[in-house]
Amino acid sequence: MTIPVFKRIALVFLLLVQAAGLCAKDFVLVIDAGHGGHDPGAVGAISKEKDINLRVALAFGRLVESNCKDVKVVYTRKTDVFVPLNRRAQIANDAKADLFVSIHTNSVAGNKTAKGASTWTLGLAKTQSNLDVAKRENSVILYEDDYKQVYSGFNPYSSESYIIFELMQDQYMEQSVNFASMIQQQFKNYSGRNDRGVHQAGFLVLKASAMPSVLVELGFISTPSEEKYLNTDKGVGSLSRSIYNAFLNYKKEWECKNSNADTGKIENAPAEQPVEAVQSPAVGSDEGRLIFKVQFLASSKKFDVASDRFKSFERVGRYEDGGIYKYTCYDSVDYDYVNRMRREVAKKYKDAFVVAFKDGKRVDINKAINEYRNKK
Ligand SMILES: [Zn+2]
């Protein structure tokens, strides 16, 4: 059987339209070179943090601009100018950015041996040295005349000010930590840097940005050999390429999520049923079975699953993933039931989504839903 030419053309056209539909929304990336102008950032023996940050930020941006035509790159600064901290986050929010990358260089007073790169996401600092990194980076607000009003009395040097990060819920934590891990992998494997890992701390610039966001500390300007490396074309080229590689990996995942039903918004989802009428199907023996759960919270804090704060949900569970605690509820073998419960949970935790597990391991949700539908 041959297909008439016009039908073939129509078919190709249809496929093209579908393919275009997968990446219909352009990705907006905001690159934030830390410090600038009269704020030098950390100062080394031969250079200033603001200049290293800008060089790496521009090199990273150039790689994205020349290789990813579907990505819009927005810079908080492209020259040596001062930009207030909240303005940086505002630029990202106004651009409706999908990802925010803030680029910095580390420093430890009185230390000339600290080495390596680290990537940070918003959260509660677990150690004093982690808190110190946030204190140093947040202290830039002191360059702003009206910082007391603008940052509601936040004192960057007072540990008490950081209590706000304990109560905060970051809905983008999972994505931010995921991207941060990708960057660290590249720093270690591509650039051969000492891997200082992914950490959380209370960075004001990340707190104010409403999207997945990370803060990179490229290396230590206070360590002579690192400062030298950070000021070479090789160093700038390699570090910016590492961040770019991680960005490509992150974007690939993002495209899959945005073209599939990972958020639980299944098109042919069954009609809503009154919650009271729903029988919660028993899970029984878990071995080899797909278990669906509603995931509603990710936090660096370990909460008791029997705690009062979760008492409105049933079968609350917790698992650890990449140093982050994730909280789930309503586990069941019945995807349709779990998806209905997700809508209930979303009234309280609006970004709740369905996850799937098999033999205690998290598995791809789209494959799991397919498997569930095929067996039904
Ligand atoms: Zn900095």
mmCIF file of C-alpha atoms and ligand atoms in Angstrom:
data_model
loop_
_atom_site.group_PDB
_atom_site.id
_atom_site.type_symbol
_atom_site.label_atom_id
_atom_site.label_comp_id
_atom_site.label_asym_id
_atom_site.label_seq_id
_atom_site.Cartn_x
_atom_site.Cartn_y
_atom_site.Cartn_z
ATOM 1 C CA MET A 1 0.000 0.000 0.000
ATOM 2 C CA THR A 2 1.330 3.418 -0.857
ATOM 3 C CA ILE A 3 0.420 6.573 0.968
ATOM 4 C CA PRO A 4 -0.606 9.447 -1.319
ATOM 5 C CA VAL A 5 1.922 12.281 -1.401
ATOM 6 C CA PHE A 6 -0.394 14.864 0.171
ATOM 7 C CA LYS A 7 -1.106 12.481 3.023
ATOM 8 C CA ARG A 8 2.593 11.929 3.567
ATOM 9 C CA ILE A 9 3.152 15.670 3.634
ATOM 10 C CA ALA A 10 0.288 16.050 6.072
ATOM 11 C CA LEU A 11 1.766 13.314 8.248
ATOM 12 C CA VAL A 12 5.211 14.934 8.306
ATOM 13 C CA PHE A 13 3.586 18.255 9.112
ATOM 14 C CA LEU A 14 1.669 16.676 11.975
ATOM 15 C CA LEU A 15 4.834 15.130 13.379
ATOM 16 C CA LEU A 16 6.629 18.464 13.144
ATOM 17 C CA VAL A 17 3.817 20.219 14.960
ATOM 18 C CA GLN A 18 3.897 17.568 17.678
ATOM 19 C CA ALA A 19 7.663 17.838 18.010
ATOM 20 C CA ALA A 20 7.401 21.614 18.232
ATOM 21 C CA GLY A 21 4.714 21.232 20.861
ATOM 22 C CA LEU A 22 7.189 19.448 23.129
ATOM 23 C CA CYS A 23 9.384 22.515 23.314
ATOM 24 C CA ALA A 24 6.728 25.142 22.735
ATOM 25 C CA LYS A 25 7.774 27.086 25.808
ATOM 26 C CA ASP A 26 11.210 28.577 25.637
ATOM 27 C CA PHE A 27 13.426 28.041 28.602
ATOM 28 C CA VAL A 28 14.446 31.185 30.461
ATOM 29 C CA LEU A 29 17.801 31.028 32.224
ATOM 30 C CA VAL A 30 18.955 33.819 34.527
ATOM 31 C CA ILE A 31 22.701 34.046 35.143
ATOM 32 C CA ASP A 32 23.705 36.130 38.118
ATOM 33 C CA ALA A 33 27.342 37.174 38.449
ATOM 34 C CA GLY A 34 27.696 37.873 42.163
ATOM 35 C CA HIS A 35 28.794 41.332 43.439
ATOM 36 C CA GLY A 36 30.015 44.136 41.128
ATOM 37 C CA GLY A 37 30.767 47.855 41.120
ATOM 38 C CA HIS A 38 31.670 49.151 44.600
ATOM 39 C CA ASP A 39 31.002 45.654 46.028
ATOM 40 C CA PRO A 40 34.146 43.640 45.169
ATOM 41 C CA GLY A 41 33.002 40.468 46.974
ATOM 42 C CA ALA A 42 35.861 38.477 48.465
ATOM 43 C CA VAL A 43 39.269 39.973 47.735
ATOM 44 C CA GLY A 44 42.319 37.835 46.949
ATOM 45 C CA ALA A 45 46.005 38.620 46.532
ATOM 46 C CA ILE A 46 45.796 39.295 42.797
ATOM 47 C CA SER A 47 42.081 39.579 42.010
ATOM 48 C CA LYS A 48 38.564 40.345 43.164
ATOM 49 C CA GLU A 49 35.643 37.955 43.361
ATOM 50 C CA LYS A 50 33.341 40.202 41.292
ATOM 51 C CA ASP A 51 35.619 39.926 38.235
ATOM 52 C CA ILE A 52 36.023 36.143 38.407
ATOM 53 C CA ASN A 53 32.257 35.714 38.808
ATOM 54 C CA LEU A 54 31.526 37.935 35.821
ATOM 55 C CA ARG A 55 34.020 36.186 33.540
ATOM 56 C CA VAL A 56 32.591 32.744 34.337
ATOM 57 C CA ALA A 57 28.996 34.011 34.094
ATOM 58 C CA LEU A 58 29.577 35.537 30.641
ATOM 59 C CA ALA A 59 31.445 32.451 29.378
ATOM 60 C CA PHE A 60 28.638 30.181 30.593
ATOM 61 C CA GLY A 61 26.028 32.447 28.996
ATOM 62 C CA ARG A 62 27.895 32.513 25.673
ATOM 63 C CA LEU A 63 27.929 28.709 25.551
ATOM 64 C CA VAL A 64 24.174 28.579 26.125
ATOM 65 C CA GLU A 65 23.424 31.376 23.652
ATOM 66 C CA SER A 66 25.450 29.840 20.850
ATOM 67 C CA ASN A 67 24.263 26.249 21.352
ATOM 68 C CA CYS A 68 20.699 26.404 22.702
ATOM 69 C CA LYS A 69 18.514 28.481 20.419
ATOM 70 C CA ASP A 70 15.421 27.708 22.498
ATOM 71 C CA VAL A 71 16.903 29.233 25.647
ATOM 72 C CA LYS A 72 16.576 32.870 26.553
ATOM 73 C CA VAL A 73 19.528 33.986 28.667
ATOM 74 C CA VAL A 74 19.004 36.931 31.007
ATOM 75 C CA TYR A 75 21.953 38.408 32.916
ATOM 76 C CA THR A 76 21.594 40.360 36.150
ATOM 77 C CA ARG A 77 24.742 42.199 35.071
ATOM 78 C CA LYS A 78 27.077 42.017 32.083
ATOM 79 C CA THR A 79 29.512 44.673 33.232
ATOM 80 C CA ASP A 80 31.191 45.814 36.434
ATOM 81 C CA VAL A 81 28.157 47.466 38.048
ATOM 82 C CA PHE A 82 26.528 47.240 41.451
ATOM 83 C CA VAL A 83 23.165 45.446 41.520
ATOM 84 C CA PRO A 84 21.212 45.248 44.825
ATOM 85 C CA LEU A 85 20.510 41.702 46.000
ATOM 86 C CA ASN A 86 16.722 41.902 45.805
ATOM 87 C CA ARG A 87 16.974 43.447 42.321
ATOM 88 C CA ARG A 88 18.794 40.308 41.131
ATOM 89 C CA ALA A 89 15.953 38.074 42.277
ATOM 90 C CA GLN A 90 13.425 40.519 40.858
ATOM 91 C CA ILE A 91 15.055 40.332 37.420
ATOM 92 C CA ALA A 92 14.641 36.550 37.548
ATOM 93 C CA ASN A 93 11.034 36.755 38.765
ATOM 94 C CA ASP A 94 10.096 39.367 36.152
ATOM 95 C CA ALA A 95 11.631 37.207 33.419
ATOM 96 C CA LYS A 96 9.584 34.258 34.710
ATOM 97 C CA ALA A 97 12.825 32.331 34.736
ATOM 98 C CA ASP A 98 12.883 28.553 34.780
ATOM 99 C CA LEU A 99 16.279 28.469 36.434
ATOM 100 C CA PHE A 100 18.459 30.896 38.381
ATOM 101 C CA VAL A 101 22.211 30.424 38.680
ATOM 102 C CA SER A 102 24.168 32.738 40.958
ATOM 103 C CA ILE A 103 27.943 32.574 40.507
ATOM 104 C CA HIS A 104 30.343 33.321 43.364
ATOM 105 C CA THR A 105 33.849 32.640 44.615
ATOM 106 C CA ASN A 106 34.529 31.380 48.114
ATOM 107 C CA SER A 107 36.943 32.702 50.720
ATOM 108 C CA VAL A 108 37.944 31.732 54.230
ATOM 109 C CA ALA A 109 39.630 34.362 56.375
ATOM 110 C CA GLY A 110 43.063 33.327 57.627
ATOM 111 C CA ASN A 111 43.129 30.171 55.505
ATOM 112 C CA LYS A 112 45.309 29.542 52.461
ATOM 113 C CA THR A 113 44.666 25.843 51.907
ATOM 114 C CA ALA A 114 40.872 25.388 51.432
ATOM 115 C CA LYS A 115 40.228 23.930 47.989
ATOM 116 C CA GLY A 116 37.374 23.012 45.730
ATOM 117 C CA ALA A 117 33.995 23.948 44.356
ATOM 118 C CA SER A 118 30.605 23.695 46.042
ATOM 119 C CA THR A 119 27.018 24.370 45.020
ATOM 120 C CA TRP A 120 24.359 25.674 47.342
ATOM 121 C CA THR A 121 20.605 25.653 47.502
ATOM 122 C CA LEU A 122 18.256 27.439 49.823
ATOM 123 C CA GLY A 123 17.735 25.871 53.211
ATOM 124 C CA LEU A 124 18.817 25.657 56.784
ATOM 125 C CA ALA A 125 22.586 25.536 57.289
ATOM 126 C CA LYS A 126 23.596 22.363 59.074
ATOM 127 C CA THR A 127 27.000 23.547 60.251
ATOM 128 C CA GLN A 128 28.586 26.774 61.425
ATOM 129 C CA SER A 129 30.918 26.893 58.417
ATOM 130 C CA ASN A 130 27.929 26.563 56.071
ATOM 131 C CA LEU A 131 26.180 29.379 57.904
ATOM 132 C CA ASP A 132 29.342 31.471 57.562
ATOM 133 C CA VAL A 133 29.210 31.181 53.761
ATOM 134 C CA ALA A 134 25.640 32.531 53.750
ATOM 135 C CA LYS A 135 26.573 35.302 56.205
ATOM 136 C CA ARG A 136 29.431 36.437 54.004
ATOM 137 C CA GLU A 137 27.347 36.393 50.807
ATOM 138 C CA ASN A 138 24.330 38.056 52.459
ATOM 139 C CA SER A 139 26.467 40.818 53.963
ATOM 140 C CA VAL A 140 26.450 42.547 50.552
ATOM 141 C CA ILE A 141 23.112 44.082 51.503
ATOM 142 C CA LEU A 142 25.083 46.388 53.815
ATOM 143 C CA TYR A 143 26.202 48.180 50.641
ATOM 144 C CA GLU A 144 22.582 49.226 50.159
ATOM 145 C CA ASP A 145 21.497 52.358 52.060
ATOM 146 C CA ASP A 146 17.957 51.204 52.806
ATOM 147 C CA TYR A 147 18.741 47.566 53.545
ATOM 148 C CA LYS A 148 16.931 47.654 56.914
ATOM 149 C CA GLN A 149 13.601 48.430 55.260
ATOM 150 C CA VAL A 150 14.124 46.437 52.098
ATOM 151 C CA TYR A 151 15.113 43.237 53.922
ATOM 152 C CA SER A 152 12.694 43.677 56.862
ATOM 153 C CA GLY A 153 15.378 44.126 59.500
ATOM 154 C CA PHE A 154 17.433 41.146 58.378
ATOM 155 C CA ASN A 155 20.892 41.358 59.953
ATOM 156 C CA PRO A 156 23.249 39.270 57.790
ATOM 157 C CA TYR A 157 25.718 38.771 60.645
ATOM 158 C CA SER A 158 23.224 37.714 63.317
ATOM 159 C CA SER A 159 22.525 33.977 63.574
ATOM 160 C CA GLU A 160 19.029 34.784 64.894
ATOM 161 C CA SER A 161 18.116 36.379 61.570
ATOM 162 C CA TYR A 162 18.504 32.966 59.974
ATOM 163 C CA ILE A 163 15.592 31.457 61.903
ATOM 164 C CA ILE A 164 13.360 32.480 58.964
ATOM 165 C CA PHE A 165 15.021 29.774 56.884
ATOM 166 C CA GLU A 166 13.947 27.095 59.348
ATOM 167 C CA LEU A 167 10.242 27.719 58.923
ATOM 168 C CA MET A 168 10.398 28.313 55.226
ATOM 169 C CA GLN A 169 9.067 25.841 52.696
ATOM 170 C CA ASP A 170 10.889 25.771 49.421
ATOM 171 C CA GLN A 171 8.737 24.193 46.754
ATOM 172 C CA TYR A 172 11.663 24.135 44.325
ATOM 173 C CA MET A 173 14.067 22.386 46.657
ATOM 174 C CA GLU A 174 14.017 19.052 44.864
ATOM 175 C CA GLN A 175 14.783 20.583 41.460
ATOM 176 C CA SER A 176 17.401 22.928 42.887
ATOM 177 C CA VAL A 177 19.239 20.111 44.674
ATOM 178 C CA ASN A 178 19.030 17.995 41.546
ATOM 179 C CA PHE A 179 20.653 20.722 39.439
ATOM 180 C CA ALA A 180 23.229 21.443 42.150
ATOM 181 C CA SER A 181 24.254 17.765 42.155
ATOM 182 C CA MET A 182 24.640 17.861 38.372
ATOM 183 C CA ILE A 183 26.946 20.883 38.645
ATOM 184 C CA GLN A 184 29.094 19.207 41.314
ATOM 185 C CA GLN A 185 29.388 16.091 39.178
ATOM 186 C CA GLN A 186 30.728 18.201 36.318
ATOM 187 C CA PHE A 187 33.102 20.207 38.524
ATOM 188 C CA LYS A 188 34.542 16.924 39.739
ATOM 189 C CA ASN A 189 34.562 14.894 36.522
ATOM 190 C CA TYR A 190 34.968 17.517 33.800
ATOM 191 C CA SER A 191 37.007 20.222 35.571
ATOM 192 C CA GLY A 192 38.786 17.882 37.985
ATOM 193 C CA ARG A 193 38.023 20.121 40.959
ATOM 194 C CA ASN A 194 37.910 19.039 44.546
ATOM 195 C CA ASP A 195 34.226 18.224 45.144
ATOM 196 C CA ARG A 196 33.006 19.979 48.273
ATOM 197 C CA GLY A 197 29.442 18.838 47.664
ATOM 198 C CA VAL A 198 25.932 20.265 47.656
ATOM 199 C CA HIS A 199 24.850 22.196 50.734
ATOM 200 C CA GLN A 200 21.978 24.277 52.038
ATOM 201 C CA ALA A 201 22.156 27.667 53.701
ATOM 202 C CA GLY A 202 20.057 30.793 54.011
ATOM 203 C CA PHE A 203 20.985 32.877 50.985
ATOM 204 C CA LEU A 204 18.761 35.925 50.589
ATOM 205 C CA VAL A 205 19.216 36.014 46.817
ATOM 206 C CA LEU A 206 17.886 32.447 46.506
ATOM 207 C CA LYS A 207 15.052 33.060 48.951
ATOM 208 C CA ALA A 208 13.628 35.877 46.855
ATOM 209 C CA SER A 209 13.734 34.016 43.547
ATOM 210 C CA ALA A 210 10.603 32.014 42.750
ATOM 211 C CA MET A 211 12.083 29.197 40.674
ATOM 212 C CA PRO A 212 14.666 26.440 41.042
ATOM 213 C CA SER A 213 17.858 28.252 41.953
ATOM 214 C CA VAL A 214 21.422 27.504 42.967
ATOM 215 C CA LEU A 215 24.442 29.432 44.112
ATOM 216 C CA VAL A 216 27.828 28.223 42.911
ATOM 217 C CA GLU A 217 31.078 28.807 44.812
ATOM 218 C CA LEU A 218 33.687 28.226 42.103
ATOM 219 C CA GLY A 219 36.712 27.919 44.366
ATOM 220 C CA PHE A 220 38.690 29.766 47.030
ATOM 221 C CA ILE A 221 40.116 33.158 46.216
ATOM 222 C CA SER A 222 41.881 32.968 49.603
ATOM 223 C CA THR A 223 43.992 29.974 48.488
ATOM 224 C CA PRO A 224 46.850 31.144 46.198
ATOM 225 C CA SER A 225 46.828 28.139 43.832
ATOM 226 C CA GLU A 226 43.034 28.339 43.448
ATOM 227 C CA GLU A 227 43.071 32.076 42.913
ATOM 228 C CA LYS A 228 45.654 31.599 40.175
ATOM 229 C CA TYR A 229 43.508 28.917 38.478
ATOM 230 C CA LEU A 230 40.365 31.072 38.720
ATOM 231 C CA ASN A 231 42.195 33.849 36.890
ATOM 232 C CA THR A 232 43.340 31.760 33.919
ATOM 233 C CA ASP A 233 41.458 31.274 30.637
ATOM 234 C CA LYS A 234 41.726 27.547 31.273
ATOM 235 C CA GLY A 235 40.063 27.857 34.672
ATOM 236 C CA VAL A 236 37.288 30.152 33.451
ATOM 237 C CA GLY A 237 36.746 28.006 30.340
ATOM 238 C CA SER A 238 36.596 24.737 32.228
ATOM 239 C CA LEU A 239 34.354 25.914 35.078
ATOM 240 C CA SER A 240 31.902 27.631 32.720
ATOM 241 C CA ARG A 241 31.818 24.495 30.541
ATOM 242 C CA SER A 242 31.066 22.401 33.629
ATOM 243 C CA ILE A 243 28.089 24.571 34.557
ATOM 244 C CA TYR A 244 26.953 24.483 30.924
ATOM 245 C CA ASN A 245 27.157 20.658 30.787
ATOM 246 C CA ALA A 246 25.091 20.440 33.968
ATOM 247 C CA PHE A 247 22.602 22.907 32.500
ATOM 248 C CA LEU A 248 22.158 20.719 29.401
ATOM 249 C CA ASN A 249 21.476 17.689 31.613
ATOM 250 C CA TYR A 250 18.987 19.637 33.706
ATOM 251 C CA LYS A 251 17.216 21.029 30.662
ATOM 252 C CA LYS A 252 16.879 17.570 29.137
ATOM 253 C CA GLU A 253 15.068 16.386 32.256
ATOM 254 C CA TRP A 254 12.992 19.550 32.321
ATOM 255 C CA GLU A 255 11.852 18.967 28.728
ATOM 256 C CA CYS A 256 10.803 15.417 29.522
ATOM 257 C CA LYS A 257 8.864 16.541 32.564
ATOM 258 C CA ASN A 258 7.163 19.333 30.691
ATOM 259 C CA SER A 259 6.140 17.162 27.771
ATOM 260 C CA ASN A 260 4.921 14.294 29.947
ATOM 261 C CA ALA A 261 2.543 13.850 32.809
ATOM 262 C CA ASP A 262 4.971 13.981 35.685
ATOM 263 C CA THR A 263 2.939 16.535 37.553
ATOM 264 C CA GLY A 264 0.070 14.097 37.785
ATOM 265 C CA LYS A 265 -1.993 16.134 35.360
ATOM 266 C CA ILE A 266 -3.059 13.073 33.397
ATOM 267 C CA GLU A 267 -5.320 14.092 30.538
ATOM 268 C CA ASN A 268 -7.655 11.148 30.840
ATOM 269 C CA ALA A 269 -7.759 11.321 34.621
ATOM 270 C CA PRO A 270 -11.001 9.846 35.943
ATOM 271 C CA ALA A 271 -13.778 12.110 37.108
ATOM 272 C CA GLU A 272 -13.483 13.502 40.593
ATOM 273 C CA GLN A 273 -15.128 11.398 43.288
ATOM 274 C CA PRO A 274 -16.146 12.567 46.716
ATOM 275 C CA VAL A 275 -13.236 11.797 49.010
ATOM 276 C CA GLU A 276 -15.432 10.191 51.676
ATOM 277 C CA ALA A 277 -16.551 7.552 49.212
ATOM 278 C CA VAL A 278 -13.021 6.530 48.360
ATOM 279 C CA GLN A 279 -11.907 3.226 49.763
ATOM 280 C CA SER A 280 -8.197 3.325 50.350
ATOM 281 C CA PRO A 281 -6.991 0.150 48.662
ATOM 282 C CA ALA A 282 -4.760 -1.982 50.822
ATOM 283 C CA VAL A 283 -1.140 -2.142 49.818
ATOM 284 C CA GLY A 284 -0.542 -5.716 51.042
ATOM 285 C CA SER A 285 2.791 -7.263 50.206
ATOM 286 C CA ASP A 286 5.007 -4.733 48.449
ATOM 287 C CA GLU A 287 7.355 -7.143 46.749
ATOM 288 C CA GLY A 288 7.644 -6.481 43.014
ATOM 289 C CA ARG A 289 4.561 -4.266 43.053
ATOM 290 C CA LEU A 290 4.243 -0.695 41.993
ATOM 291 C CA ILE A 291 3.302 1.582 44.851
ATOM 292 C CA PHE A 292 2.103 5.079 44.144
ATOM 293 C CA LYS A 293 2.352 7.858 46.730
ATOM 294 C CA VAL A 294 1.569 11.542 46.955
ATOM 295 C CA GLN A 295 4.787 13.461 47.585
ATOM 296 C CA PHE A 296 4.004 16.786 49.186
ATOM 297 C CA LEU A 297 7.093 18.120 50.902
ATOM 298 C CA ALA A 298 10.879 18.132 50.588
ATOM 299 C CA SER A 299 12.940 19.526 53.401
ATOM 300 C CA SER A 300 16.426 19.425 54.830
ATOM 301 C CA LYS A 301 14.697 18.849 58.187
ATOM 302 C CA LYS A 302 13.755 15.439 59.479
ATOM 303 C CA PHE A 303 10.186 15.631 60.801
ATOM 304 C CA ASP A 304 8.425 12.875 62.689
ATOM 305 C CA VAL A 305 5.880 11.375 60.279
ATOM 306 C CA ALA A 306 3.436 11.052 63.180
ATOM 307 C CA SER A 307 3.781 14.767 63.916
ATOM 308 C CA ASP A 308 0.671 16.914 64.250
ATOM 309 C CA ARG A 309 1.538 18.926 61.167
ATOM 310 C CA PHE A 310 0.771 15.877 58.983
ATOM 311 C CA LYS A 311 -2.252 14.600 60.894
ATOM 312 C CA SER A 312 -4.745 15.473 58.167
ATOM 313 C CA PHE A 313 -3.107 12.902 55.843
ATOM 314 C CA GLU A 314 -3.088 9.118 55.973
ATOM 315 C CA ARG A 315 -0.096 6.791 55.815
ATOM 316 C CA VAL A 316 2.500 9.560 55.933
ATOM 317 C CA GLY A 317 5.966 8.311 55.062
ATOM 318 C CA ARG A 318 9.437 9.736 54.660
ATOM 319 C CA TYR A 319 12.413 8.783 52.544
ATOM 320 C CA GLU A 320 15.825 10.305 52.099
ATOM 321 C CA ASP A 321 17.176 11.307 48.722
ATOM 322 C CA GLY A 322 20.394 13.214 48.158
ATOM 323 C CA GLY A 323 20.478 14.495 51.723
ATOM 324 C CA ILE A 324 16.903 15.802 51.501
ATOM 325 C CA TYR A 325 13.943 14.326 53.346
ATOM 326 C CA LYS A 326 10.878 13.768 51.209
ATOM 327 C CA TYR A 327 7.438 13.250 52.677
ATOM 328 C CA THR A 328 4.704 11.158 51.126
ATOM 329 C CA CYS A 329 1.194 9.990 51.966
ATOM 330 C CA TYR A 330 -1.700 7.840 50.725
ATOM 331 C CA ASP A 331 0.501 5.089 49.318
ATOM 332 C CA SER A 332 -1.473 2.584 47.320
ATOM 333 C CA VAL A 333 -1.238 0.246 44.338
ATOM 334 C CA ASP A 334 -4.172 2.147 42.799
ATOM 335 C CA TYR A 335 -2.788 5.062 40.805
ATOM 336 C CA ASP A 336 -6.220 6.596 40.204
ATOM 337 C CA TYR A 337 -6.884 6.691 43.921
ATOM 338 C CA VAL A 338 -3.485 8.245 44.678
ATOM 339 C CA ASN A 339 -3.993 10.838 41.961
ATOM 340 C CA ARG A 340 -7.373 11.779 43.464
ATOM 341 C CA MET A 341 -5.770 12.128 46.866
ATOM 342 C CA ARG A 342 -3.059 14.291 45.329
ATOM 343 C CA ARG A 343 -5.721 16.843 44.491
ATOM 344 C CA GLU A 344 -6.824 16.827 48.113
ATOM 345 C CA VAL A 345 -3.269 17.187 49.408
ATOM 346 C CA ALA A 346 -2.650 19.986 46.897
ATOM 347 C CA LYS A 347 -5.200 22.144 48.741
ATOM 348 C CA LYS A 348 -2.599 22.382 51.498
ATOM 349 C CA TYR A 349 0.631 21.694 49.574
ATOM 350 C CA LYS A 350 -0.049 23.061 46.123
ATOM 351 C CA ASP A 351 2.869 21.351 44.421
ATOM 352 C CA ALA A 352 2.052 17.864 45.618
ATOM 353 C CA PHE A 353 2.660 15.276 42.927
ATOM 354 C CA VAL A 354 2.484 11.522 42.457
ATOM 355 C CA VAL A 355 5.611 9.393 42.734
ATOM 356 C CA ALA A 356 6.023 5.669 42.117
ATOM 357 C CA PHE A 357 8.088 3.075 43.948
ATOM 358 C CA LYS A 358 8.988 -0.527 43.233
ATOM 359 C CA ASP A 359 10.761 -2.685 45.801
ATOM 360 C CA GLY A 360 11.375 0.401 47.884
ATOM 361 C CA LYS A 361 13.066 2.308 45.041
ATOM 362 C CA ARG A 362 11.641 5.325 43.293
ATOM 363 C CA VAL A 363 10.907 4.607 39.621
ATOM 364 C CA ASP A 364 9.959 6.715 36.605
ATOM 365 C CA ILE A 365 6.373 7.914 37.085
ATOM 366 C CA ASN A 366 5.426 7.820 33.402
ATOM 367 C CA LYS A 367 6.582 4.242 32.983
ATOM 368 C CA ALA A 368 4.820 3.332 36.215
ATOM 369 C CA ILE A 369 1.520 4.845 35.045
ATOM 370 C CA ASN A 370 1.818 2.989 31.732
ATOM 371 C CA GLU A 371 2.479 -0.271 33.529
ATOM 372 C CA TYR A 372 -0.484 0.368 35.814
ATOM 373 C CA ARG A 373 -2.815 1.121 32.891
ATOM 374 C CA ASN A 374 -1.675 -1.917 30.916
ATOM 375 C CA LYS A 375 -2.302 -4.278 33.810
ATOM 376 C CA LYS A 376 -5.677 -2.853 34.622
HETATM 377 ZN ZN ZN B 1 30.071 36.150 46.619
#
